[in-house]
mmCIF file of C-alpha atoms and ligand atoms in Angstrom:
data_model
loop_
_atom_site.group_PDB
_atom_site.id
_atom_site.type_symbol
_atom_site.label_atom_id
_atom_site.label_comp_id
_atom_site.label_asym_id
_atom_site.label_seq_id
_atom_site.Cartn_x
_atom_site.Cartn_y
_atom_site.Cartn_z
ATOM 1 C CA MET F 1127 0.000 0.000 0.000
ATOM 2 C CA ASN F 1128 1.257 3.430 -0.890
ATOM 3 C CA ILE F 1129 0.893 5.552 2.218
ATOM 4 C CA GLN F 1130 0.214 9.214 1.597
ATOM 5 C CA ILE F 1131 1.266 11.722 4.189
ATOM 6 C CA ASN F 1132 0.457 15.326 3.345
ATOM 7 C CA GLU F 1133 3.987 16.668 3.762
ATOM 8 C CA LYS F 1134 3.097 20.310 3.314
ATOM 9 C CA ARG F 1135 0.317 20.118 5.869
ATOM 10 C CA LEU F 1136 2.578 18.235 8.301
ATOM 11 C CA LEU F 1137 5.217 20.970 7.969
ATOM 12 C CA ASP F 1138 2.626 23.737 8.406
ATOM 13 C CA THR F 1139 1.286 22.066 11.544
ATOM 14 C CA PHE F 1140 4.813 21.774 12.907
ATOM 15 C CA LEU F 1141 5.560 25.447 12.214
ATOM 16 C CA THR F 1142 2.306 26.492 13.884
ATOM 17 C CA LEU F 1143 3.137 24.420 16.958
ATOM 18 C CA VAL F 1144 6.676 25.713 17.474
ATOM 19 C CA LYS F 1145 5.392 29.286 17.396
ATOM 20 C CA ILE F 1146 3.263 28.575 20.483
ATOM 21 C CA ASP F 1147 5.468 29.073 23.549
ATOM 22 C CA SER F 1148 5.499 25.981 25.734
ATOM 23 C CA GLU F 1149 8.581 25.762 27.903
ATOM 24 C CA SER F 1150 8.153 23.080 30.566
ATOM 25 C CA LEU F 1151 5.181 23.791 32.881
ATOM 26 C CA ASN F 1152 3.910 26.498 30.523
ATOM 27 C CA GLU F 1153 2.095 24.089 28.219
ATOM 28 C CA GLY F 1154 -1.389 25.585 28.727
ATOM 29 C CA LYS F 1155 -1.737 27.331 25.392
ATOM 30 C CA VAL F 1156 -0.375 24.558 23.220
ATOM 31 C CA ALA F 1157 -2.369 21.939 25.155
ATOM 32 C CA ARG F 1158 -5.636 23.782 24.520
ATOM 33 C CA TYR F 1159 -4.744 24.125 20.836
ATOM 34 C CA VAL F 1160 -3.887 20.440 20.446
ATOM 35 C CA ALA F 1161 -6.988 19.260 22.345
ATOM 36 C CA ALA F 1162 -9.241 21.341 20.069
ATOM 37 C CA GLU F 1163 -7.456 20.120 16.933
ATOM 38 C CA MET F 1164 -7.752 16.464 17.954
ATOM 39 C CA LYS F 1165 -11.485 16.945 18.555
ATOM 40 C CA LYS F 1166 -11.790 18.324 15.011
ATOM 41 C CA ARG F 1167 -10.123 15.121 13.827
ATOM 42 C CA GLY F 1168 -12.883 13.017 15.343
ATOM 43 C CA CYS F 1169 -11.068 11.974 18.507
ATOM 44 C CA GLN F 1170 -12.649 11.613 21.886
ATOM 45 C CA VAL F 1171 -10.438 13.904 23.954
ATOM 46 C CA TYR F 1172 -9.795 13.309 27.639
ATOM 47 C CA VAL F 1173 -7.611 15.662 29.665
ATOM 48 C CA ASP F 1174 -6.428 14.349 33.030
ATOM 49 C CA LYS F 1175 -5.544 16.402 36.123
ATOM 50 C CA ALA F 1176 -1.764 16.026 36.056
ATOM 51 C CA GLY F 1177 -1.215 19.735 35.350
ATOM 52 C CA LYS F 1178 -2.374 20.879 38.771
ATOM 53 C CA LYS F 1179 -0.208 18.323 40.560
ATOM 54 C CA ILE F 1180 2.962 19.481 38.842
ATOM 55 C CA GLY F 1181 2.213 23.207 38.582
ATOM 56 C CA SER F 1182 1.667 23.448 34.827
ATOM 57 C CA THR F 1183 -0.471 26.098 33.123
ATOM 58 C CA ALA F 1184 -2.176 23.172 31.342
ATOM 59 C CA GLN F 1185 -4.915 21.164 33.002
ATOM 60 C CA GLY F 1186 -3.285 17.854 32.215
ATOM 61 C CA ASN F 1187 -2.009 15.287 29.766
ATOM 62 C CA ILE F 1188 -4.193 14.841 26.697
ATOM 63 C CA ILE F 1189 -5.400 11.387 25.735
ATOM 64 C CA ALA F 1190 -7.152 11.587 22.361
ATOM 65 C CA THR F 1191 -8.792 8.347 21.292
ATOM 66 C CA LEU F 1192 -9.747 7.670 17.690
ATOM 67 C CA LYS F 1193 -12.069 4.718 17.388
ATOM 68 C CA GLY F 1194 -10.761 2.050 15.010
ATOM 69 C CA THR F 1195 -12.365 1.060 11.730
ATOM 70 C CA ARG F 1196 -11.395 -2.541 12.333
ATOM 71 C CA PRO F 1197 -11.390 -4.733 15.439
ATOM 72 C CA GLY F 1198 -8.176 -5.629 17.223
ATOM 73 C CA LYS F 1199 -5.942 -4.370 19.993
ATOM 74 C CA ALA F 1200 -5.599 -0.630 20.437
ATOM 75 C CA PHE F 1201 -2.317 1.163 19.673
ATOM 76 C CA PHE F 1202 -0.839 4.326 21.174
ATOM 77 C CA PHE F 1203 1.494 7.144 20.184
ATOM 78 C CA VAL F 1204 3.205 9.493 22.667
ATOM 79 C CA ALA F 1205 4.857 12.888 22.281
ATOM 80 C CA HIS F 1206 5.463 15.643 24.835
ATOM 81 C CA LEU F 1207 4.101 19.171 24.606
ATOM 82 C CA ASP F 1208 6.877 20.993 26.473
ATOM 83 C CA THR F 1209 10.188 22.289 25.175
ATOM 84 C CA VAL F 1210 13.426 23.157 26.963
ATOM 85 C CA LYS F 1211 14.678 26.704 27.491
ATOM 86 C CA PRO F 1212 15.270 29.042 25.725
ATOM 87 C CA GLY F 1213 12.015 28.187 23.986
ATOM 88 C CA ASN F 1214 9.909 31.367 23.928
ATOM 89 C CA GLY F 1215 9.369 33.391 20.743
ATOM 90 C CA ILE F 1216 10.666 30.677 18.428
ATOM 91 C CA LYS F 1217 11.002 31.881 14.825
ATOM 92 C CA PRO F 1218 11.346 28.828 12.588
ATOM 93 C CA ILE F 1219 13.240 29.140 9.310
ATOM 94 C CA VAL F 1220 12.714 26.634 6.487
ATOM 95 C CA LYS F 1221 15.734 26.432 4.211
ATOM 96 C CA ASN F 1222 17.532 23.745 2.198
ATOM 97 C CA GLY F 1223 15.358 20.915 3.446
ATOM 98 C CA ARG F 1224 15.813 21.866 7.079
ATOM 99 C CA VAL F 1225 13.922 23.774 9.720
ATOM 100 C CA THR F 1226 16.047 25.751 12.156
ATOM 101 C CA SER F 1227 15.387 28.466 14.717
ATOM 102 C CA ASP F 1228 16.810 31.959 14.211
ATOM 103 C CA GLY F 1229 19.668 30.958 16.526
ATOM 104 C CA THR F 1230 18.399 32.698 19.663
ATOM 105 C CA THR F 1231 16.186 29.840 20.889
ATOM 106 C CA VAL F 1232 15.869 26.100 20.526
ATOM 107 C CA LEU F 1233 13.630 25.037 17.635
ATOM 108 C CA GLY F 1234 11.279 22.880 19.684
ATOM 109 C CA GLY F 1235 11.541 20.042 17.178
ATOM 110 C CA ASP F 1236 11.916 18.088 20.405
ATOM 111 C CA ASP F 1237 9.092 17.289 20.579
ATOM 112 C CA LYS F 1238 6.731 19.319 18.396
ATOM 113 C CA THR F 1239 7.702 17.011 15.502
ATOM 114 C CA GLY F 1240 6.002 14.206 17.440
ATOM 115 C CA VAL F 1241 2.978 16.359 18.248
ATOM 116 C CA ALA F 1242 2.572 17.448 14.606
ATOM 117 C CA LEU F 1243 3.027 13.890 13.419
ATOM 118 C CA MET F 1244 0.198 12.610 15.625
ATOM 119 C CA MET F 1245 -2.096 15.378 14.369
ATOM 120 C CA GLU F 1246 -1.264 14.454 10.769
ATOM 121 C CA ILE F 1247 -1.763 10.728 11.343
ATOM 122 C CA ALA F 1248 -5.209 11.310 12.857
ATOM 123 C CA GLN F 1249 -6.171 13.367 9.813
ATOM 124 C CA VAL F 1250 -4.771 10.916 7.237
ATOM 125 C CA LEU F 1251 -6.511 7.934 8.836
ATOM 126 C CA ARG F 1252 -9.909 9.521 8.426
ATOM 127 C CA GLU F 1253 -9.585 11.311 5.105
ATOM 128 C CA GLN F 1254 -8.102 8.254 3.355
ATOM 129 C CA LYS F 1255 -10.660 5.957 5.001
ATOM 130 C CA LEU F 1256 -7.930 3.543 6.046
ATOM 131 C CA SER F 1257 -8.389 0.345 8.021
ATOM 132 C CA TYR F 1258 -6.938 0.883 11.476
ATOM 133 C CA PRO F 1259 -7.316 -0.242 15.077
ATOM 134 C CA THR F 1260 -8.362 2.130 17.842
ATOM 135 C CA VAL F 1261 -5.562 4.648 18.371
ATOM 136 C CA GLN F 1262 -4.764 6.597 21.529
ATOM 137 C CA PHE F 1263 -2.752 9.751 20.905
ATOM 138 C CA ILE F 1264 -1.071 10.759 24.160
ATOM 139 C CA PHE F 1265 0.324 14.274 24.614
ATOM 140 C CA THR F 1266 2.278 14.600 27.850
ATOM 141 C CA LEU F 1267 3.321 17.605 29.915
ATOM 142 C CA ASN F 1268 6.681 18.384 31.462
ATOM 143 C CA GLU F 1269 8.754 15.568 29.969
ATOM 144 C CA GLU F 1270 11.913 17.644 29.897
ATOM 145 C CA THR F 1271 12.247 18.520 33.559
ATOM 146 C CA GLY F 1272 11.275 15.327 35.300
ATOM 147 C CA MET F 1273 8.559 13.557 33.281
ATOM 148 C CA GLY F 1274 5.969 14.998 35.644
ATOM 149 C CA GLY F 1275 3.257 14.478 33.025
ATOM 150 C CA SER F 1276 3.741 10.778 32.433
ATOM 151 C CA LYS F 1277 4.439 10.154 36.136
ATOM 152 C CA ASN F 1278 1.063 11.653 37.053
ATOM 153 C CA MET F 1279 -1.001 10.417 34.117
ATOM 154 C CA ASP F 1280 -4.426 8.879 34.604
ATOM 155 C CA TYR F 1281 -3.476 5.413 33.387
ATOM 156 C CA SER F 1282 -7.026 4.119 33.836
ATOM 157 C CA LYS F 1283 -7.885 5.860 30.544
ATOM 158 C CA LEU F 1284 -5.248 3.983 28.580
ATOM 159 C CA LYS F 1285 -6.451 0.835 26.880
ATOM 160 C CA ALA F 1286 -3.541 0.374 24.477
ATOM 161 C CA LYS F 1287 -0.518 -1.594 25.715
ATOM 162 C CA ASP F 1288 1.709 -1.343 22.644
ATOM 163 C CA GLY F 1289 2.750 1.788 20.854
ATOM 164 C CA LEU F 1290 5.472 4.125 19.694
ATOM 165 C CA ILE F 1291 7.123 7.032 21.454
ATOM 166 C CA LEU F 1292 7.807 9.834 18.972
ATOM 167 C CA ASP F 1293 10.662 11.554 20.754
ATOM 168 C CA ASN F 1294 14.063 10.474 19.538
ATOM 169 C CA GLU F 1295 16.626 12.223 17.354
ATOM 170 C CA ALA F 1296 18.152 10.366 14.386
ATOM 171 C CA LEU F 1297 15.776 8.204 12.383
ATOM 172 C CA GLU F 1298 18.385 5.429 12.130
ATOM 173 C CA GLU F 1299 18.236 4.751 15.862
ATOM 174 C CA LEU F 1300 15.227 3.102 17.432
ATOM 175 C CA LEU F 1301 15.613 3.254 21.202
ATOM 176 C CA VAL F 1302 14.534 0.060 22.894
ATOM 177 C CA GLN F 1303 16.377 0.206 26.201
ATOM 178 C CA GLY F 1304 16.975 2.967 28.695
ATOM 179 C CA PRO F 1305 18.464 2.916 32.183
ATOM 180 C CA ALA F 1306 16.717 3.053 35.509
ATOM 181 C CA VAL F 1307 18.100 5.982 37.519
ATOM 182 C CA CYS F 1308 18.525 6.426 41.270
ATOM 183 C CA ASP F 1309 19.275 9.879 42.625
ATOM 184 C CA PHE F 1310 21.763 10.120 45.473
ATOM 185 C CA MET F 1311 21.392 12.820 48.120
ATOM 186 C CA VAL F 1312 24.019 12.448 50.823
ATOM 187 C CA ASP F 1313 24.309 14.672 53.887
ATOM 188 C CA ILE F 1314 27.442 14.130 55.924
ATOM 189 C CA THR F 1315 27.630 15.764 59.330
ATOM 190 C CA GLY F 1316 31.071 15.853 60.917
ATOM 191 C CA VAL F 1317 32.213 17.679 64.030
ATOM 192 C CA THR F 1318 33.627 21.151 63.703
ATOM 193 C CA ALA F 1319 36.668 22.429 65.602
ATOM 194 C CA HIS F 1320 39.151 25.289 65.257
ATOM 195 C CA ALA F 1321 41.392 24.204 62.401
ATOM 196 C CA GLY F 1322 44.352 26.179 63.745
ATOM 197 C CA VAL F 1323 44.076 25.334 67.447
ATOM 198 C CA CYS F 1324 42.628 21.822 67.773
ATOM 199 C CA PRO F 1325 41.821 20.120 64.452
ATOM 200 C CA GLU F 1326 42.223 16.727 66.132
ATOM 201 C CA LYS F 1327 39.038 17.440 68.082
ATOM 202 C CA GLY F 1328 36.976 17.595 64.903
ATOM 203 C CA ILE F 1329 35.799 15.267 62.151
ATOM 204 C CA SER F 1330 35.949 16.761 58.679
ATOM 205 C CA ALA F 1331 32.834 15.985 56.662
ATOM 206 C CA LEU F 1332 34.995 16.439 53.569
ATOM 207 C CA GLU F 1333 37.477 13.782 54.632
ATOM 208 C CA VAL F 1334 34.654 11.335 55.322
ATOM 209 C CA ALA F 1335 33.214 11.991 51.848
ATOM 210 C CA ALA F 1336 36.623 11.632 50.222
ATOM 211 C CA LYS F 1337 37.279 8.351 52.028
ATOM 212 C CA ALA F 1338 33.908 6.920 50.978
ATOM 213 C CA ILE F 1339 34.365 7.924 47.357
ATOM 214 C CA SER F 1340 37.919 6.586 47.236
ATOM 215 C CA MET F 1341 36.511 3.138 48.079
ATOM 216 C CA MET F 1342 33.691 3.383 45.555
ATOM 217 C CA LYS F 1343 33.272 1.989 42.048
ATOM 218 C CA ILE F 1344 32.419 5.191 40.225
ATOM 219 C CA GLY F 1345 32.150 6.401 36.617
ATOM 220 C CA ARG F 1346 31.741 3.429 34.274
ATOM 221 C CA VAL F 1347 30.969 0.539 36.611
ATOM 222 C CA ASP F 1348 30.190 -2.095 33.960
ATOM 223 C CA LYS F 1349 28.755 -2.123 30.450
ATOM 224 C CA ASP F 1350 25.227 -1.413 31.739
ATOM 225 C CA THR F 1351 25.935 0.679 34.809
ATOM 226 C CA VAL F 1352 27.358 4.151 35.492
ATOM 227 C CA CYS F 1353 27.543 6.344 38.552
ATOM 228 C CA ASN F 1354 28.509 9.948 39.213
ATOM 229 C CA PHE F 1355 28.610 12.623 41.888
ATOM 230 C CA GLY F 1356 28.127 15.966 40.161
ATOM 231 C CA VAL F 1357 27.439 18.447 42.961
ATOM 232 C CA VAL F 1358 29.357 19.064 46.198
ATOM 233 C CA SER F 1359 28.606 21.795 48.680
ATOM 234 C CA GLY F 1360 29.930 22.438 52.162
ATOM 235 C CA GLY F 1361 32.006 24.650 54.411
ATOM 236 C CA GLN F 1362 32.148 28.397 54.869
ATOM 237 C CA VAL F 1363 35.574 29.278 56.215
ATOM 238 C CA THR F 1364 39.075 27.866 55.895
ATOM 239 C CA ASN F 1365 39.904 27.898 59.605
ATOM 240 C CA ALA F 1366 37.181 25.512 60.751
ATOM 241 C CA VAL F 1367 37.079 21.750 60.291
ATOM 242 C CA MET F 1368 34.244 21.297 57.771
ATOM 243 C CA PRO F 1369 31.126 20.450 59.778
ATOM 244 C CA LYS F 1370 28.728 19.515 57.007
ATOM 245 C CA LEU F 1371 28.811 18.479 53.392
ATOM 246 C CA THR F 1372 26.144 17.616 50.832
ATOM 247 C CA LEU F 1373 26.790 15.421 47.817
ATOM 248 C CA LEU F 1374 24.376 15.007 44.924
ATOM 249 C CA GLY F 1375 24.831 12.170 42.507
ATOM 250 C CA GLU F 1376 23.139 9.448 40.541
ATOM 251 C CA ALA F 1377 23.516 5.827 39.502
ATOM 252 C CA ARG F 1378 22.082 4.432 36.275
ATOM 253 C CA SER F 1379 21.782 0.937 34.890
ATOM 254 C CA LEU F 1380 19.983 -0.781 32.045
ATOM 255 C CA ASP F 1381 19.679 -3.728 34.443
ATOM 256 C CA VAL F 1382 17.596 -3.083 37.546
ATOM 257 C CA LYS F 1383 19.404 -5.782 39.574
ATOM 258 C CA LYS F 1384 22.768 -4.217 38.777
ATOM 259 C CA LEU F 1385 21.399 -0.830 39.832
ATOM 260 C CA ASP F 1386 20.254 -2.233 43.186
ATOM 261 C CA LYS F 1387 23.686 -3.755 43.684
ATOM 262 C CA GLN F 1388 25.451 -0.506 42.856
ATOM 263 C CA VAL F 1389 23.228 1.524 45.191
ATOM 264 C CA LYS F 1390 23.928 -0.929 48.025
ATOM 265 C CA HIS F 1391 27.666 -0.799 47.291
ATOM 266 C CA MET F 1392 27.636 3.008 47.444
ATOM 267 C CA LYS F 1393 25.739 3.046 50.720
ATOM 268 C CA ASP F 1394 28.174 0.471 52.156
ATOM 269 C CA CYS F 1395 31.138 2.674 51.231
ATOM 270 C CA PHE F 1396 29.654 5.608 53.161
ATOM 271 C CA ALA F 1397 28.924 3.375 56.160
ATOM 272 C CA LYS F 1398 32.462 1.959 56.136
ATOM 273 C CA ALA F 1399 33.996 5.415 55.843
ATOM 274 C CA ALA F 1400 31.894 6.689 58.739
ATOM 275 C CA LYS F 1401 33.198 3.918 60.982
ATOM 276 C CA LEU F 1402 36.820 4.839 60.225
ATOM 277 C CA PHE F 1403 36.295 8.333 61.667
ATOM 278 C CA VAL F 1404 34.815 7.341 65.025
ATOM 279 C CA LYS F 1405 37.111 8.574 67.791
ATOM 280 C CA LYS F 1406 37.324 9.652 71.423
ATOM 281 C CA VAL F 1407 37.784 13.316 72.246
ATOM 282 C CA ASP F 1408 38.118 14.362 75.896
ATOM 283 C CA GLY F 1409 36.706 11.006 76.978
ATOM 284 C CA LYS F 1410 33.661 11.249 74.721
ATOM 285 C CA THR F 1411 33.032 9.235 71.533
ATOM 286 C CA ILE F 1412 32.318 11.356 68.477
ATOM 287 C CA ARG F 1413 31.271 10.069 65.061
ATOM 288 C CA PRO F 1414 30.158 11.403 61.697
ATOM 289 C CA ILE F 1415 26.494 11.069 60.820
ATOM 290 C CA ILE F 1416 25.552 10.195 57.269
ATOM 291 C CA ASP F 1417 22.058 10.538 55.890
ATOM 292 C CA ILE F 1418 21.498 9.038 52.440
ATOM 293 C CA LYS F 1419 18.403 9.258 50.284
ATOM 294 C CA THR F 1420 18.208 7.287 47.043
ATOM 295 C CA PRO F 1421 14.822 7.883 45.398
ATOM 296 C CA LEU F 1422 14.191 6.183 42.065
ATOM 297 C CA ARG F 1423 13.993 8.935 39.431
ATOM 298 C CA TYR F 1424 12.515 6.547 36.872
ATOM 299 C CA GLY F 1425 12.583 2.859 36.054
ATOM 300 C CA ALA F 1426 14.204 1.106 33.116
ATOM 301 C CA LEU F 1427 12.880 0.985 29.574
ATOM 302 C CA ASN F 1428 13.128 -2.493 28.202
ATOM 303 C CA VAL F 1429 11.355 -3.382 24.983
ATOM 304 C CA PRO F 1430 12.406 -6.833 23.774
ATOM 305 C CA LEU F 1431 13.635 -7.121 20.189
ATOM 306 C CA SER F 1432 10.886 -9.692 19.670
ATOM 307 C CA ALA F 1433 8.162 -7.124 20.507
ATOM 308 C CA PRO F 1434 5.749 -6.597 17.594
ATOM 309 C CA THR F 1435 6.314 -2.845 17.657
ATOM 310 C CA VAL F 1436 10.088 -3.268 17.241
ATOM 311 C CA LYS F 1437 9.700 -5.793 14.424
ATOM 312 C CA LEU F 1438 7.084 -3.681 12.627
ATOM 313 C CA THR F 1439 9.144 -0.497 12.946
ATOM 314 C CA LEU F 1440 12.324 -2.092 11.601
ATOM 315 C CA ALA F 1441 10.350 -3.662 8.741
ATOM 316 C CA ALA F 1442 8.683 -0.337 7.884
ATOM 317 C CA ALA F 1443 12.064 1.429 7.959
ATOM 318 C CA LYS F 1444 13.426 -1.066 5.458
ATOM 319 C CA LYS F 1445 10.531 -0.344 3.100
ATOM 320 C CA TYR F 1446 11.475 3.332 3.095
ATOM 321 C CA GLY F 1447 15.187 2.686 2.651
ATOM 322 C CA VAL F 1448 16.179 3.615 6.212
ATOM 323 C CA LYS F 1449 18.984 1.580 7.804
ATOM 324 C CA MET F 1450 17.443 1.514 11.259
ATOM 325 C CA LYS F 1451 18.953 -0.243 14.259
ATOM 326 C CA ALA F 1452 17.472 -1.015 17.669
ATOM 327 C CA VAL F 1453 19.826 0.553 20.230
ATOM 328 C CA PRO F 1454 20.013 1.298 23.971
ATOM 329 C CA SER F 1455 19.941 4.864 25.296
ATOM 330 C CA GLY F 1456 21.859 6.393 28.193
ATOM 331 C CA GLY F 1457 18.997 8.711 29.106
ATOM 332 C CA GLY F 1458 15.349 8.436 30.011
ATOM 333 C CA CYS F 1459 12.075 9.608 28.542
ATOM 334 C CA ASP F 1460 8.328 9.092 28.942
ATOM 335 C CA ALA F 1461 8.839 5.538 27.648
ATOM 336 C CA ASN F 1462 10.636 4.607 30.891
ATOM 337 C CA VAL F 1463 7.654 5.735 32.937
ATOM 338 C CA LEU F 1464 5.115 4.024 30.671
ATOM 339 C CA CYS F 1465 7.134 0.824 30.951
ATOM 340 C CA GLN F 1466 6.539 0.838 34.723
ATOM 341 C CA HIS F 1467 2.816 0.894 33.964
ATOM 342 C CA GLY F 1468 2.894 -2.224 31.800
ATOM 343 C CA MET F 1469 2.996 -0.353 28.495
ATOM 344 C CA SER F 1470 5.671 -1.071 25.930
ATOM 345 C CA ALA F 1471 6.983 1.301 23.296
ATOM 346 C CA PRO F 1472 10.250 1.838 21.450
ATOM 347 C CA ASN F 1473 11.226 5.446 20.805
ATOM 348 C CA LEU F 1474 11.298 6.467 17.126
ATOM 349 C CA GLY F 1475 13.646 9.194 15.843
ATOM 350 C CA LEU F 1476 11.971 11.950 13.830
ATOM 351 C CA GLY F 1477 15.022 13.499 12.204
ATOM 352 C CA VAL F 1478 15.684 16.094 14.908
ATOM 353 C CA GLN F 1479 19.334 16.966 15.555
ATOM 354 C CA ASN F 1480 21.264 19.000 18.159
ATOM 355 C CA CYS F 1481 18.321 18.896 20.562
ATOM 356 C CA HIS F 1482 18.375 21.245 23.577
ATOM 357 C CA THR F 1483 20.607 23.780 21.784
ATOM 358 C CA PRO F 1484 19.929 26.828 19.576
ATOM 359 C CA GLN F 1485 21.513 24.777 16.750
ATOM 360 C CA GLU F 1486 18.618 22.313 16.850
ATOM 361 C CA TYR F 1487 17.204 21.493 13.426
ATOM 362 C CA VAL F 1488 14.757 19.146 11.729
ATOM 363 C CA ASP F 1489 15.801 17.289 8.598
ATOM 364 C CA LEU F 1490 12.560 17.337 6.616
ATOM 365 C CA LYS F 1491 13.331 14.289 4.483
ATOM 366 C CA GLU F 1492 13.866 12.235 7.634
ATOM 367 C CA PHE F 1493 10.838 13.752 9.329
ATOM 368 C CA TYR F 1494 8.534 12.804 6.432
ATOM 369 C CA LYS F 1495 9.980 9.310 6.303
ATOM 370 C CA ALA F 1496 9.440 8.940 10.054
ATOM 371 C CA ALA F 1497 5.799 9.953 9.560
ATOM 372 C CA LYS F 1498 5.311 7.239 6.949
ATOM 373 C CA ILE F 1499 7.054 4.665 9.129
ATOM 374 C CA ALA F 1500 4.902 5.530 12.174
ATOM 375 C CA LEU F 1501 1.719 5.283 10.102
ATOM 376 C CA ASP F 1502 2.890 2.022 8.525
ATOM 377 C CA VAL F 1503 3.489 0.484 11.963
ATOM 378 C CA LEU F 1504 0.006 1.446 13.102
ATOM 379 C CA LEU F 1505 -1.691 0.074 9.983
ATOM 380 C CA ASN F 1506 0.134 -3.249 10.255
ATOM 381 C CA TYR F 1507 -0.294 -3.679 14.007
ATOM 382 C CA LYS F 1508 -2.475 -6.647 14.840
HETATM 383 ZN ZN1 ZN I 2659 11.964 15.117 23.956
#
């Protein structure tokens, strides 16, 4: 079947969308626009209450359901409505097969390409009277600064279990794995003392931290696991033994068991280091106190290569002459959160490059191919 995407209309929709300011948590205007447009396309539009919980100007995530023209399992698409900063007053420029910003902002191709693509697919399905299963188009809030939208989504409204995330960069790379991430917040309380007069009466929080980290597997731990401390703060003056120190870090792994092991190892290193600094001063025992919090930022994305969505996407890519490969990612996206809710979706690249910078651009050839591939996957999903 020769799939027809209206490329000009898809581009126009994209340009309209990027001109609507929607930095994270300011998605109100674009959300209202998209909800109205999806209604026009015959979708039943449900907006959940996630916006209030996370402090967005939008009411919530949009779940637009288009009833299928054939029976079978429902399918979903996901894209996020927010952009990173600087993302206000975007002036898109179309030139030589690319869309760029004017260089003062990001373009917002991440992820307005995905939003535009869903709007186009909904329109094509109806106007070409195609045979398709029920489709749920999911537009999330606040993906960029913590996935607050997908974390607070009303999952009771989602019937589809398989789908595609439309939020990756190069079309050649289909993301099927992403790491689970644990944040590390470590407060070390030592004992202060005059550094010039009686340093031996103190316990330096910095020395405790240094000792713990010197015992720790850090950086690249194994092929699936990495760990890093990126923020250190503590101390105010040079002539006092440092009384308190805060470390912020993270551990990531594609394998949840390996992540658990790494988190335990890191905690053990802090506990061991603390013990080494216990001492008696003037007949009294003093010791450092370490408080560690390790909340899970998001779980792992793991779509097996045997999943129908992966097979269908790779097959569709081949049809359109794209050498696509299923690859792991080092970062996270809405797909990780959906995965924790029993949904499964690889992340398709839409031809967006240099995301999160003013040099961001969309390669239109790739974007149009991605649109055809996404539609092809939906039409062949059984
Ligand atoms: Zn994105």
